[in-house]
């Protein structure tokens, strides 16, 4: 569940998730995150929202339906220190 989402975001996007890219193209990054999460065999559906605030912190909210039928949601914050689960 949440562990799978965390693995996908931190391992698959930890280095690749550039803040400048997020700020410049939040829609494109949202689509990339959704596509990456959909590749996980445990995930049957996913929704992602990306927003930023005036302090430069970018919020990434992920909601996924797992193949078991359970729903998982997680919020991540990205800033100059990287991406982390809130």
C-alpha atoms as an extended CHARMM CRD file, in Angstrom:
* protein
*
        86  EXT
         1         1  UNK       CA              0.0000000000        0.0000000000        0.0000000000  PROA      1               0.0000000000
         2         2  UNK       CA              1.6100000000        3.1760000000        1.2640000000  PROA      2               0.0000000000
         3         3  UNK       CA              4.9870000000        1.4390000000        1.2700000000  PROA      3               0.0000000000
         4         4  UNK       CA              4.6460000000        0.7030000000       -2.4560000000  PROA      4               0.0000000000
         5         5  UNK       CA              3.7340000000        4.3300000000       -3.1690000000  PROA      5               0.0000000000
         6         6  UNK       CA              6.6480000000        5.5500000000       -1.0610000000  PROA      6               0.0000000000
         7         7  UNK       CA              9.0390000000        3.2310000000       -2.8630000000  PROA      7               0.0000000000
         8         8  UNK       CA              7.8170000000        4.4320000000       -6.2410000000  PROA      8               0.0000000000
         9         9  UNK       CA              8.1040000000        8.1200000000       -5.3620000000  PROA      9               0.0000000000
        10        10  UNK       CA             11.3360000000        8.0560000000       -3.3870000000  PROA      10              0.0000000000
        11        11  UNK       CA             13.2700000000        5.3830000000       -5.2750000000  PROA      11              0.0000000000
        12        12  UNK       CA             11.9240000000        5.9440000000       -8.7670000000  PROA      12              0.0000000000
        13        13  UNK       CA             11.5950000000        9.7140000000       -8.5110000000  PROA      13              0.0000000000
        14        14  UNK       CA             13.9450000000       10.6100000000       -5.6550000000  PROA      14              0.0000000000
        15        15  UNK       CA             16.7230000000       11.6750000000       -7.9760000000  PROA      15              0.0000000000
        16        16  UNK       CA             14.5920000000       12.3250000000      -11.0330000000  PROA      16              0.0000000000
        17        17  UNK       CA             12.0550000000       14.5460000000       -9.2760000000  PROA      17              0.0000000000
        18        18  UNK       CA             13.6450000000       17.9320000000       -9.8850000000  PROA      18              0.0000000000
        19        19  UNK       CA             11.9830000000       20.8110000000       -8.0860000000  PROA      19              0.0000000000
        20        20  UNK       CA             12.6010000000       23.1620000000      -10.9660000000  PROA      20              0.0000000000
        21        21  UNK       CA             10.8740000000       20.6950000000      -13.2790000000  PROA      21              0.0000000000
        22        22  UNK       CA              7.9460000000       20.3370000000      -10.8740000000  PROA      22              0.0000000000
        23        23  UNK       CA              7.5640000000       24.0910000000      -10.6130000000  PROA      23              0.0000000000
        24        24  UNK       CA              7.9370000000       24.6030000000      -14.3530000000  PROA      24              0.0000000000
        25        25  UNK       CA              5.6600000000       21.7680000000      -15.4730000000  PROA      25              0.0000000000
        26        26  UNK       CA              3.4650000000       20.4750000000      -12.6220000000  PROA      26              0.0000000000
        27        27  UNK       CA              0.9450000000       18.9170000000      -15.0450000000  PROA      27              0.0000000000
        28        28  UNK       CA              3.6370000000       17.0180000000      -16.9150000000  PROA      28              0.0000000000
        29        29  UNK       CA              5.2090000000       15.8250000000      -13.6670000000  PROA      29              0.0000000000
        30        30  UNK       CA              1.7920000000       14.7650000000      -12.3580000000  PROA      30              0.0000000000
        31        31  UNK       CA              1.3140000000       12.6420000000      -15.4770000000  PROA      31              0.0000000000
        32        32  UNK       CA              4.7910000000       11.1190000000      -15.1340000000  PROA      32              0.0000000000
        33        33  UNK       CA              4.1430000000       10.1850000000      -11.4980000000  PROA      33              0.0000000000
        34        34  UNK       CA              0.7500000000        8.6510000000      -12.3840000000  PROA      34              0.0000000000
        35        35  UNK       CA              2.2850000000        6.6430000000      -15.2310000000  PROA      35              0.0000000000
        36        36  UNK       CA              5.0710000000        5.3630000000      -12.9980000000  PROA      36              0.0000000000
        37        37  UNK       CA              2.6770000000        4.3210000000      -10.2320000000  PROA      37              0.0000000000
        38        38  UNK       CA              0.3430000000        2.6000000000      -12.7050000000  PROA      38              0.0000000000
        39        39  UNK       CA              3.2460000000        0.3440000000      -13.7090000000  PROA      39              0.0000000000
        40        40  UNK       CA              3.2450000000       -1.2050000000      -10.2650000000  PROA      40              0.0000000000
        41        41  UNK       CA              1.3480000000       -4.5190000000      -10.4360000000  PROA      41              0.0000000000
        42        42  UNK       CA             -0.2570000000       -3.8580000000       -7.0270000000  PROA      42              0.0000000000
        43        43  UNK       CA             -2.0020000000       -0.7000000000       -8.2730000000  PROA      43              0.0000000000
        44        44  UNK       CA             -5.2520000000       -0.8090000000      -10.2590000000  PROA      44              0.0000000000
        45        45  UNK       CA             -6.0200000000        2.9550000000      -10.3570000000  PROA      45              0.0000000000
        46        46  UNK       CA             -4.2430000000        6.1430000000       -9.3230000000  PROA      46              0.0000000000
        47        47  UNK       CA             -4.8510000000        9.8590000000       -8.9650000000  PROA      47              0.0000000000
        48        48  UNK       CA             -2.1870000000       12.4690000000       -8.2470000000  PROA      48              0.0000000000
        49        49  UNK       CA             -2.4250000000       16.1500000000       -7.4080000000  PROA      49              0.0000000000
        50        50  UNK       CA              0.5640000000       18.4840000000       -7.4020000000  PROA      50              0.0000000000
        51        51  UNK       CA              0.5110000000       21.9690000000       -5.8980000000  PROA      51              0.0000000000
        52        52  UNK       CA              3.0310000000       24.4590000000       -4.6060000000  PROA      52              0.0000000000
        53        53  UNK       CA              2.9270000000       27.1340000000       -1.9850000000  PROA      53              0.0000000000
        54        54  UNK       CA              4.6060000000       30.5100000000       -1.6290000000  PROA      54              0.0000000000
        55        55  UNK       CA              7.5150000000       29.0140000000        0.3460000000  PROA      55              0.0000000000
        56        56  UNK       CA              8.6850000000       26.7810000000       -2.4980000000  PROA      56              0.0000000000
        57        57  UNK       CA              7.3440000000       23.5470000000       -1.0060000000  PROA      57              0.0000000000
        58        58  UNK       CA              5.5880000000       21.3080000000       -3.5010000000  PROA      58              0.0000000000
        59        59  UNK       CA              2.8370000000       18.9960000000       -2.2330000000  PROA      59              0.0000000000
        60        60  UNK       CA              2.2060000000       15.7290000000       -4.0240000000  PROA      60              0.0000000000
        61        61  UNK       CA             -0.9330000000       13.8650000000       -2.9890000000  PROA      61              0.0000000000
        62        62  UNK       CA             -1.2880000000       10.3320000000       -4.2880000000  PROA      62              0.0000000000
        63        63  UNK       CA             -4.4640000000        8.2590000000       -4.0690000000  PROA      63              0.0000000000
        64        64  UNK       CA             -4.3160000000        4.7120000000       -5.3360000000  PROA      64              0.0000000000
        65        65  UNK       CA             -6.6470000000        1.7550000000       -5.4690000000  PROA      65              0.0000000000
        66        66  UNK       CA             -4.7540000000       -1.4500000000       -4.9570000000  PROA      66              0.0000000000
        67        67  UNK       CA             -5.5760000000       -4.7210000000       -6.7250000000  PROA      67              0.0000000000
        68        68  UNK       CA             -6.7850000000       -6.0300000000       -3.3490000000  PROA      68              0.0000000000
        69        69  UNK       CA             -9.5490000000       -3.3990000000       -3.4440000000  PROA      69              0.0000000000
        70        70  UNK       CA             -8.0890000000       -1.2790000000       -0.6490000000  PROA      70              0.0000000000
        71        71  UNK       CA             -7.4880000000        2.4220000000       -1.1560000000  PROA      71              0.0000000000
        72        72  UNK       CA             -4.2710000000        4.0980000000       -0.1460000000  PROA      72              0.0000000000
        73        73  UNK       CA             -3.4590000000        7.7730000000        0.0360000000  PROA      73              0.0000000000
        74        74  UNK       CA             -0.2260000000        9.4840000000        0.8930000000  PROA      74              0.0000000000
        75        75  UNK       CA              1.0480000000       13.0420000000        0.9300000000  PROA      75              0.0000000000
        76        76  UNK       CA              4.6020000000       13.9410000000        0.0360000000  PROA      76              0.0000000000
        77        77  UNK       CA              6.4380000000       17.2160000000        0.2340000000  PROA      77              0.0000000000
        78        78  UNK       CA              9.2520000000       18.1270000000       -2.0630000000  PROA      78              0.0000000000
        79        79  UNK       CA             11.7100000000       20.9100000000       -1.3800000000  PROA      79              0.0000000000
        80        80  UNK       CA             15.4360000000       21.4890000000       -1.6020000000  PROA      80              0.0000000000
        81        81  UNK       CA             15.9110000000       18.5700000000        0.8220000000  PROA      81              0.0000000000
        82        82  UNK       CA             14.2220000000       16.0880000000       -1.5040000000  PROA      82              0.0000000000
        83        83  UNK       CA             10.9240000000       14.2060000000       -1.4550000000  PROA      83              0.0000000000
        84        84  UNK       CA              9.5080000000       12.8750000000        1.7990000000  PROA      84              0.0000000000
        85        85  UNK       CA              6.3290000000       11.3460000000        3.1260000000  PROA      85              0.0000000000
        86        86  UNK       CA              4.3600000000       13.7080000000        5.3550000000  PROA      86              0.0000000000
